[in-house]
Coordinates of C-alpha atoms and ligand atoms in Angstrom, one line a residue:
X750 CA 14.4 -12.4 31.7
X751 CA 12.9 -15.2 34.4
X752 CA 9.7 -16.1 35.6
X753 CA 10.6 -14.3 38.8
X754 CA 12.0 -11.1 37.8
X755 CA 10.4 -8.3 38.0
X756 CA 11.2 -4.1 35.9
X757 CA 12.8 -2.2 38.5
X758 CA 10.1 0.8 39.1
X759 CA 6.8 1.2 40.0
X760 CA 4.4 2.4 36.8
X761 CA 5.1 6.2 36.7
X762 CA 0.8 6.8 35.9
X763 CA 0.0 4.7 39.4
X764 CA 3.0 4.3 41.3
X765 CA 2.1 5.7 43.7
X766 CA -0.3 2.4 45.1
X767 CA 2.5 -0.2 44.7
X768 CA 5.9 -0.8 46.0
X769 CA 7.2 -2.4 43.2
X770 CA 7.2 -2.9 39.1
X771 CA 5.3 -5.8 37.3
X772 CA 6.4 -9.5 37.4
X773 CA 8.3 -9.6 33.3
X774 CA 5.2 -12.4 32.8
X775 CA 2.1 -9.9 33.9
X776 CA 4.6 -7.0 31.8
X777 CA 3.4 -9.4 28.9
X778 CA 0.2 -10.6 29.0
X779 CA -1.1 -7.6 30.2
X780 CA 0.7 -5.0 27.8
X781 CA -1.6 -4.3 24.5
X782 CA 1.0 -1.7 23.0
X783 CA 2.4 -4.5 20.7
X784 CA -1.4 -3.2 18.9
X785 CA -3.4 -1.1 19.9
X786 CA -0.7 1.6 18.7
X787 CA -2.1 1.4 16.0
X788 CA -4.8 3.6 17.4
X789 CA -2.4 6.4 17.9
X790 CA -4.5 9.1 15.4
X791 CA -7.4 8.3 16.8
X792 CA -6.1 8.5 20.4
X793 CA -4.5 11.4 19.9
X794 CA -7.4 12.9 18.0
X795 CA -9.6 12.8 21.4
X796 CA -7.0 14.1 23.9
X797 CA -7.0 16.9 21.4
X798 CA -10.8 17.4 22.0
X799 CA -10.4 16.2 25.4
X800 CA -8.1 19.6 26.3
X801 CA -9.8 22.3 23.8
X802 CA -12.7 21.4 25.9
X803 CA -11.4 21.2 29.1
X804 CA -10.0 24.9 28.1
X805 CA -13.4 25.9 26.8
X806 CA -14.7 24.5 30.3
X807 CA -12.5 26.5 32.4
X808 CA -11.2 23.0 33.6
X809 CA -7.2 24.1 31.9
X810 CA -5.9 27.4 31.2
X811 CA -5.5 28.3 27.7
X812 CA -1.9 28.1 28.7
X813 CA -2.2 24.1 29.8
X814 CA -4.6 23.3 27.1
X815 CA -2.5 24.7 23.7
X816 CA 1.0 23.2 25.4
X817 CA -1.2 19.8 25.1
X818 CA -2.6 20.2 21.6
X819 CA 1.0 21.7 20.2
X820 CA 2.6 18.6 22.1
X821 CA 0.2 15.8 21.4
X822 CA 0.5 17.2 17.2
X823 CA 4.7 17.1 17.5
X824 CA 3.8 13.2 19.3
X825 CA 2.1 12.7 16.2
X826 CA 4.3 13.3 14.0
X827 CA 7.1 11.2 15.8
X828 CA 5.1 8.4 15.5
X829 CA 4.1 9.0 11.5
X830 CA 7.7 9.5 11.4
X831 CA 8.3 6.1 13.1
X832 CA 10.9 7.5 15.6
X833 CA 8.4 7.0 18.3
X834 CA 9.5 4.8 20.7
X835 CA 6.7 2.3 22.3
X836 CA 7.3 1.1 25.7
X837 CA 6.3 -2.2 26.7
X838 CA 6.4 -0.7 30.3
X839 CA 4.0 2.4 29.7
X840 CA 1.1 -0.9 29.0
X841 CA -0.7 0.9 25.6
X842 CA -1.0 3.7 23.5
X843 CA -2.6 6.1 25.6
X844 CA -0.5 5.4 28.8
X845 CA 2.7 5.8 25.9
X846 CA 1.1 8.8 24.3
X847 CA 0.6 10.8 27.2
X848 CA 3.3 10.0 28.8
X849 CA 6.0 11.5 26.3
X850 CA 3.7 14.5 25.6
X851 CA 4.9 15.0 29.5
X852 CA 8.3 14.4 28.5
X853 CA 8.0 17.4 25.9
X854 CA 5.5 20.1 27.2
X855 CA 6.2 18.9 31.4
X856 CA 4.0 19.9 34.1
X857 CA 0.7 20.8 31.7
X858 CA 0.3 17.2 30.1
X859 CA 0.3 15.5 33.7
X860 CA -2.9 17.5 33.5
X861 CA -4.6 16.5 30.5
X862 CA -5.8 13.0 32.3
X863 CA -7.9 15.3 34.0
X864 CA -11.9 14.2 33.8
X865 CA -11.2 10.8 31.8
X866 CA -10.0 7.2 32.5
X867 CA -8.5 5.1 30.3
X868 CA -11.5 3.3 29.9
X869 CA -13.3 6.3 28.4
X870 CA -10.3 6.8 26.1
X871 CA -10.4 3.0 24.6
X872 CA -13.6 3.1 24.3
X873 CA -14.0 6.3 22.1
X874 CA -10.2 5.5 20.3
X875 CA -11.8 2.1 19.4
X876 CA -14.6 3.9 17.6
X877 CA -13.4 5.9 15.8
X878 CA -11.6 2.9 14.4
X879 CA -14.0 1.1 13.8
X880 CA -16.4 4.4 12.3
X881 CA -13.2 4.8 9.7
X882 CA -13.1 0.9 8.7
X883 CA -17.4 0.8 8.4
X884 CA -16.0 3.7 5.8
X885 CA -13.5 1.9 4.2
X886 CA -16.2 -0.9 3.6
X887 CA -18.2 1.3 1.9
X888 CA -16.1 2.5 -0.5
X889 CA -14.6 -0.8 -1.2
X890 CA -17.7 -2.5 -1.8
X891 CA -18.5 0.2 -3.9
X892 CA -15.9 -0.7 -6.2
X893 CA -16.4 -3.9 -6.4
X894 CA -20.3 -3.5 -7.2
X895 CA -19.2 -1.3 -9.5
X896 CA -16.8 -3.8 -11.0
X897 CA -20.2 -6.5 -10.9
X898 CA -22.1 -4.0 -13.0
X899 CA -19.7 -3.2 -15.5
X900 CA -19.8 -7.3 -16.1
X901 CA -23.4 -6.9 -16.5
X902 CA -23.7 -4.4 -18.7
X903 CA -21.2 -5.5 -21.3
X904 CA -23.4 -9.2 -20.8
X905 CA -26.7 -8.1 -20.4
X906 CA -28.0 -10.8 -22.6
X907 CA -25.7 -13.5 -22.8
X908 CA -26.9 -16.6 -21.9
X909 CA -25.5 -19.4 -19.5
X910 CA -27.3 -22.2 -17.6
X911 CA -28.6 -21.0 -14.5
X912 CA -27.9 -23.5 -11.3
X913 CA -30.0 -25.0 -8.3
X914 CA -28.4 -28.0 -6.9
X915 CA -25.6 -27.2 -8.9
X916 CA -27.6 -29.2 -11.6
X917 CA -28.5 -27.1 -14.2
X918 CA -31.8 -26.0 -13.6
X919 CA -33.0 -22.6 -16.3
X920 CA -30.9 -20.7 -18.8
X921 CA -30.2 -16.7 -17.5
X922 CA -28.2 -14.6 -18.4
X923 CA -24.4 -13.5 -17.5
X924 CA -25.3 -10.4 -16.9
X925 CA -28.5 -11.3 -13.9
X926 CA -25.4 -13.8 -12.1
X927 CA -23.6 -10.5 -11.8
X928 CA -26.3 -8.3 -11.1
X929 CA -27.4 -10.6 -8.2
X930 CA -24.0 -10.5 -7.0
X931 CA -24.4 -6.3 -6.6
X932 CA -27.8 -7.4 -4.8
X933 CA -25.8 -9.1 -2.2
X934 CA -22.9 -6.4 -2.0
X935 CA -25.3 -3.6 -1.8
X936 CA -27.1 -5.5 1.2
X937 CA -23.0 -5.5 2.8
X938 CA -23.1 -2.2 2.3
X939 CA -26.4 -0.7 3.8
X940 CA -24.6 -3.1 7.4
X941 CA -21.7 -1.0 7.1
X942 CA -24.2 2.1 6.7
X943 CA -26.4 1.5 9.4
X944 CA -23.5 -0.1 11.8
X945 CA -21.0 3.2 11.3
X946 CA -24.9 5.1 12.3
X947 CA -25.9 3.6 15.3
X948 CA -22.2 3.7 16.4
X949 CA -21.9 7.6 15.6
X950 CA -22.1 8.5 19.5
X951 CA -19.1 9.4 21.7
X952 CA -18.0 7.5 24.9
X953 CA -15.9 10.2 25.9
X954 CA -16.8 11.8 29.7
X955 CA -17.6 8.8 31.1
X956 CA -14.7 8.6 32.5
X957 CA -13.9 5.4 34.3
X958 CA -18.0 4.5 35.0
X959 CA -19.7 7.0 36.6
X960 CA -19.5 10.5 35.0
X961 CA -17.0 13.2 36.4
X962 CA -17.5 15.7 38.9
X963 CA -16.0 17.9 36.4
X964 CA -18.2 21.0 34.2
X965 CA -16.6 19.0 31.5
X966 CA -18.7 19.3 28.4
X967 CA -19.5 16.4 26.4
X968 CA -21.8 17.6 23.4
X969 CA -18.4 19.7 23.0
X970 CA -16.5 16.3 22.4
X971 CA -19.0 14.6 20.4
X972 CA -19.1 17.3 18.2
X973 CA -15.0 17.9 17.7
X974 CA -15.1 14.4 17.3
X975 CA -17.6 14.0 14.6
X976 CA -20.1 12.0 16.7
X977 CA -23.6 12.4 16.1
X978 CA -23.9 13.1 20.5
X979 CA -22.6 11.6 23.6
X980 CA -24.2 8.5 24.4
X981 CA -26.2 8.2 27.4
X982 CA -25.1 5.8 30.0
X983 CA -21.8 6.0 31.5
X984 CA -22.2 2.6 32.8
X985 CA -22.5 1.5 29.1
X986 CA -20.3 3.8 27.9
X987 CA -17.5 2.2 28.3
X988 CA -18.6 -1.3 28.7
X989 CA -20.4 -1.8 25.3
X990 CA -18.4 -3.4 22.6
X991 CA -21.5 -3.5 20.0
X992 CA -19.9 -1.3 17.9
X993 CA -16.9 -4.0 16.9
X994 CA -19.5 -6.8 17.2
X995 CA -21.4 -5.3 14.7
X996 CA -18.5 -4.4 12.1
X997 CA -17.5 -8.1 12.8
X998 CA -20.7 -9.5 11.6
X999 CA -21.1 -7.5 8.8
X1000 CA -17.7 -7.9 7.4
X1001 CA -18.8 -11.9 8.2
X1002 CA -22.0 -11.9 6.1
X1003 CA -19.6 -9.8 3.2
X1004 CA -17.1 -12.5 3.7
X1005 CA -19.8 -15.0 3.3
X1006 CA -20.5 -13.8 -0.3
X1007 CA -17.3 -13.1 -1.2
X1008 CA -16.6 -16.8 -0.7
X1009 CA -19.6 -17.6 -2.6
X1010 CA -18.5 -15.9 -5.4
X1011 CA -15.1 -17.0 -5.4
X1012 CA -16.5 -20.8 -5.4
X1013 CA -18.1 -19.9 -8.7
X1014 CA -15.0 -18.4 -9.9
X1015 CA -12.9 -21.6 -8.8
X1016 CA -15.6 -24.0 -10.5
X1017 CA -16.0 -21.9 -13.8
X1018 CA -12.7 -21.3 -14.1
X1019 CA -11.9 -24.9 -14.0
X1020 CA -11.2 -26.9 -17.5
X1021 CA -14.0 -29.1 -17.0
X1022 CA -16.6 -25.7 -16.7
X1023 CA -14.5 -23.4 -18.7
X1024 CA -17.2 -20.2 -18.0
X1025 CA -14.8 -17.6 -17.1
X1026 CA -10.9 -17.1 -17.9
X1027 CA -9.6 -15.4 -15.2
X1028 CA -6.7 -12.5 -16.0
X1029 CA -2.8 -13.7 -14.9
X1030 CA -2.4 -11.0 -12.9
X1031 CA -4.9 -13.3 -10.4
X1032 CA -3.7 -16.5 -10.6
X1033 CA -0.7 -18.8 -10.1
X1034 CA 1.1 -21.5 -11.9
X1035 CA 2.2 -24.6 -10.9
X1036 CA 5.7 -26.0 -10.3
X1037 CA 5.9 -28.6 -11.9
X1038 CA 2.2 -29.3 -14.7
X1039 CA 2.8 -26.8 -16.9
X1040 CA -0.7 -26.5 -18.1
X1041 CA -1.6 -25.2 -14.5
X1042 CA -2.9 -21.7 -14.1
X1043 CA -4.5 -22.1 -10.4
X1044 CA -7.1 -19.8 -9.2
X1045 CA -5.2 -18.7 -6.0
X1046 CA -6.8 -15.6 -5.0
X1047 CA -10.7 -16.8 -5.6
X1048 CA -9.6 -19.8 -3.0
X1049 CA -8.2 -17.8 -1.0
X1050 CA -10.6 -14.9 -0.6
X1051 CA -13.1 -18.6 -0.2
X1052 CA -11.0 -19.1 2.8
X1053 CA -10.5 -16.0 4.4
X1054 CA -14.3 -16.2 5.9
X1055 CA -12.3 -18.2 8.3
X1056 CA -10.4 -15.9 9.9
X1057 CA -13.2 -13.2 9.8
X1058 CA -15.9 -15.2 11.1
X1059 CA -13.5 -16.7 14.1
X1060 CA -12.9 -13.1 15.0
X1061 CA -16.6 -12.6 15.7
X1062 CA -16.8 -15.6 17.5
X1063 CA -14.0 -14.5 19.5
X1064 CA -14.9 -11.3 20.7
X1065 CA -18.2 -12.5 21.1
X1066 CA -17.2 -15.0 23.4
X1067 CA -15.0 -12.3 25.2
X1068 CA -17.8 -10.2 26.2
X1069 CA -20.6 -13.0 26.2
X1070 CA -20.9 -13.0 30.1
X1071 CA -18.6 -10.1 31.7
X1072 CA -20.7 -7.5 34.1
X1073 CA -20.8 -4.3 33.8
X1074 CA -18.7 -2.6 32.9
X1075 CA -15.1 -2.7 32.0
X1076 CA -13.1 -5.7 32.5
X1077 CA -10.1 -6.1 30.8
X1078 CA -11.1 -9.3 29.1
X1079 CA -12.1 -6.4 26.8
X1080 CA -9.3 -5.3 25.9
X1081 CA -9.0 -9.1 23.8
X1082 CA -11.2 -7.2 21.6
X1083 CA -8.8 -4.9 19.3
X1084 CA -6.5 -7.7 17.2
X1085 CA -9.7 -9.3 16.7
X1086 CA -11.1 -6.7 14.6
X1087 CA -8.3 -5.4 13.3
X1088 CA -7.2 -9.0 11.6
X1089 CA -10.7 -8.8 10.4
X1090 CA -10.6 -6.1 9.0
X1091 CA -7.4 -6.0 7.7
X1092 CA -8.5 -8.9 5.7
X1093 CA -12.0 -7.9 4.5
X1094 CA -10.1 -4.7 2.3
X1095 CA -8.0 -6.8 0.8
X1096 CA -10.5 -9.7 -0.1
X1097 CA -12.5 -6.5 -1.0
X1098 CA -9.6 -5.2 -3.6
X1099 CA -8.8 -8.7 -4.5
X1100 CA -12.2 -9.8 -5.7
X1101 CA -12.8 -6.4 -7.2
X1102 CA -9.4 -6.8 -9.4
X1103 CA -10.6 -9.9 -9.9
X1104 CA -14.1 -9.4 -11.5
X1105 CA -12.8 -6.3 -13.6
X1106 CA -10.2 -8.7 -15.0
X1107 CA -12.0 -11.5 -16.1
X1108 CA -12.8 -13.1 -19.4
X1109 CA -16.4 -14.8 -19.9
X1110 CA -16.2 -17.6 -22.4
X1111 CA -19.6 -16.4 -23.9
X1112 CA -19.2 -19.4 -26.3
X1113 CA -18.8 -21.9 -24.2
X1114 CA -21.7 -20.1 -21.3
X1115 CA -24.7 -20.6 -24.5
X1116 CA -23.5 -23.9 -25.0
X1117 CA -23.7 -25.0 -21.7
X1118 CA -27.2 -23.4 -21.3
X1119 CA -28.8 -25.4 -23.7
X1120 CA -27.4 -28.9 -22.4
X1121 CA -28.8 -30.2 -19.4
X1122 CA -32.7 -29.8 -20.1
X1123 CA -32.6 -26.6 -19.2
X1124 CA -35.7 -25.4 -20.7
X1125 CA -37.6 -27.8 -19.9
X1126 CA -39.9 -25.6 -17.7
X1127 CA -40.1 -23.7 -20.6
X1128 CA -41.7 -27.3 -22.3
X1129 CA -44.4 -27.1 -19.4
X1130 CA -45.0 -23.7 -19.6
X1131 CA -46.3 -24.0 -22.9
X1132 CA -48.1 -27.2 -22.7
X1133 CA -50.0 -24.7 -19.3
X1134 CA -50.6 -21.8 -22.0
X1135 CA -51.3 -23.6 -25.3
X1136 CA -52.9 -26.7 -24.1
X1137 CA -54.8 -25.7 -21.3
X1138 CA -52.7 -28.4 -19.1
X1139 CA -52.9 -28.2 -15.6
X1140 CA -49.4 -27.7 -14.0
X1141 CA -48.6 -30.5 -12.6
X1142 CA -49.5 -32.9 -15.6
X1143 CA -47.9 -30.4 -17.7
X1144 CA -44.7 -31.1 -15.9
X1145 CA -45.7 -35.1 -15.5
X1146 CA -45.6 -34.7 -19.8
X1147 CA -42.2 -33.2 -19.7
X1148 CA -40.4 -35.5 -17.7
X1149 CA -41.6 -38.1 -20.1
X1150 CA -39.6 -36.6 -22.7
X1151 CA -36.2 -35.7 -20.9
X1152 CA -36.4 -38.9 -20.1
X1153 CA -36.8 -39.8 -24.2
X1154 CA -34.2 -37.9 -25.4
X1155 CA -31.6 -38.6 -22.4
X1156 CA -31.8 -42.8 -23.4
X1157 CA -31.6 -40.8 -27.5
X1158 CA -28.4 -39.1 -26.1
X1159 CA -30.0 -35.5 -27.3
X1160 CA -31.4 -32.3 -25.8
X1161 CA -35.6 -31.7 -25.9
X1162 CA -35.5 -29.4 -29.6
X1163 CA -33.6 -32.5 -31.4
X1164 CA -36.8 -34.8 -30.8
X1165 CA -39.2 -34.6 -33.5
X1166 CA -42.9 -33.8 -33.4
X1167 CA -44.1 -37.4 -33.6
X1168 CA -41.7 -38.6 -31.2
X1169 CA -43.1 -35.5 -28.9
X1170 CA -47.0 -36.4 -29.8
X1171 CA -46.1 -39.8 -27.9
X1172 CA -45.6 -38.1 -24.8
X1173 CA -49.7 -36.4 -25.4
X1174 CA -51.1 -36.0 -28.6
X1175 CA -52.1 -32.6 -28.7
X1176 CA -48.1 -30.8 -28.9
X1177 CA -47.9 -28.7 -32.1
X1178 CA -44.9 -28.0 -34.3
X1179 CA -45.0 -24.2 -32.7
X1180 CA -43.5 -26.1 -29.9
X1181 CA -39.8 -25.6 -31.1
X1182 CA -40.1 -21.9 -30.8
X1183 CA -40.2 -22.1 -26.9
X1184 CA -37.6 -24.6 -26.5
X1185 CA -34.1 -22.3 -27.9
X1186 CA -32.6 -20.6 -24.6
X1187 CA -32.7 -17.2 -26.6
X1188 CA -36.6 -17.8 -26.2
X1189 CA -36.4 -19.0 -22.8
X1190 CA -34.2 -15.9 -21.1
X1191 CA -36.3 -13.6 -23.2
X1192 CA -39.7 -14.7 -22.0
X1193 CA -38.9 -13.8 -18.3
X1194 CA -40.2 -11.0 -18.1
X1195 CA -41.0 -10.4 -14.5
X1196 CA -40.0 -7.9 -12.2
X1197 CA -36.1 -9.2 -11.0
X1198 CA -36.5 -11.6 -13.8
X1199 CA -33.3 -12.7 -16.5
X1200 CA -34.8 -11.2 -19.3
X1201 CA -32.3 -9.0 -20.8
X1202 CA -34.4 -5.9 -20.7
X1203 CA -35.3 -6.5 -17.2
X1204 CA -31.2 -7.0 -16.2
X1205 CA -30.7 -3.2 -18.2
X1206 CA -33.1 -2.0 -16.2
X1207 CA -31.1 -3.2 -13.1
X1208 CA -27.7 -2.0 -14.7
X1209 CA -29.3 1.0 -15.3
X1210 CA -31.0 1.5 -11.4
X1211 CA -27.4 1.2 -9.9
X1212 CA -25.1 2.8 -12.2
X1213 CA -27.2 5.7 -11.2
X1214 CA -26.7 4.9 -7.3
X1215 CA -23.4 4.0 -7.6
X1216 CA -22.6 7.4 -9.1
Ligands
LIG1484 N1 -4.9 -1.2 27.0 C1 -6.8 -1.3 27.7 C2 -7.6 -1.7 26.5 O1 -7.4 -2.1 25.7 C3 -7.5 0.2 27.9 C4 -8.1 0.4 29.1 C5 -7.5 0.2 30.7 N2 -8.0 -0.1 31.6 C6 -8.2 0.0 32.5 N3 -8.6 0.2 33.3 N4 -6.9 -0.7 32.6 O2 -8.9 -2.8 27.3

């Protein structure tokens, strides 16, 4: 079709006002059926609830409402069987379903749109869809947390280096590191639960924007669709997309968390670190370098945040500055949320698989834990505790000992007592007891610290919460 060609006939839903159909390019920019067909199940559920309510309030006859309810189920099965003809000239999922319904049930189908508008219809469809995605995210996060807890339980007392600035800081345990992610993903999970609670109000019945003169029962439709209550302001109901933005915001934070562990896996699985071995199931080989085992899934997870955060920024930009109430701009909400949701669910599943299948290299973790002067803080603490030095001075003495070991090319426990005493004469033989990493981790007994007993307590707490 050329830029000037038009559809032969005016739209069957509002053709009364129009002498000719839309320009083909107008149709291309205007139609959303290409993507909003994903809302078919929600659209049909919303329409069935609406029709039942119209009958209960005497706005429609029972006979018409029954025909509509049955007809909608036929449409549903046609779509699910893949023999529904989606028509671009019918713009979106709402008009496609209604038009087919009318073909099937005749006159009654034309009565379905009484006391509603596509504005409240799309608002309710999309809320139902996003609500399901919140539930899917909660389930996906629960599985991921379980995978981390299993890793933590196995390695509650395996020592590894803890890092700040990606420089060796203090020894920690593998279990403690795994449980850090459980905390992060638990916050994500609560964000999805929280967003779901807030979005669980039904906008159906707000009609175009002002409500309706028909004696509808909004509480009835809200209840039928599993909402807690109807929304309280019709203008807000059709113009609000906060629920989608909250879903995207929660998804962005979650994807950021995924990207952080993904980055750790990339580093840890390298030949230089060898902290973990990723399973063959989650890696790829190189077509030229036979030795390679690339952490592609982790790299992709590190990158996926880009799409999800991009969707978030896109929808914020769409919504920013829109006057009340509905504007067609808002049709641009769906593709962003669809893509972000698909990306997030795939990412959660991939990360869960990778975490469940990865193997920690316990020996390498332990070797790395005792290098890099990781127990320097334990030494400083010993000087404070045993010799009564002020911490600042203890820090200084320890710094001198680290410099000494560095110059000798050895670790702190390799210095002799005589060498230590050159830095501070009062140092005694029992200092060597605190220089081992095992001792170091066991001493970190403060609540939430890395001591294996603390880690085991957190594992037990989460195991009970995650059933
Ligand atoms: N396809 C539209 C959307 O996704 C449905 C609502 C259209 N409403 C309207 N008044 N044109 O936003």
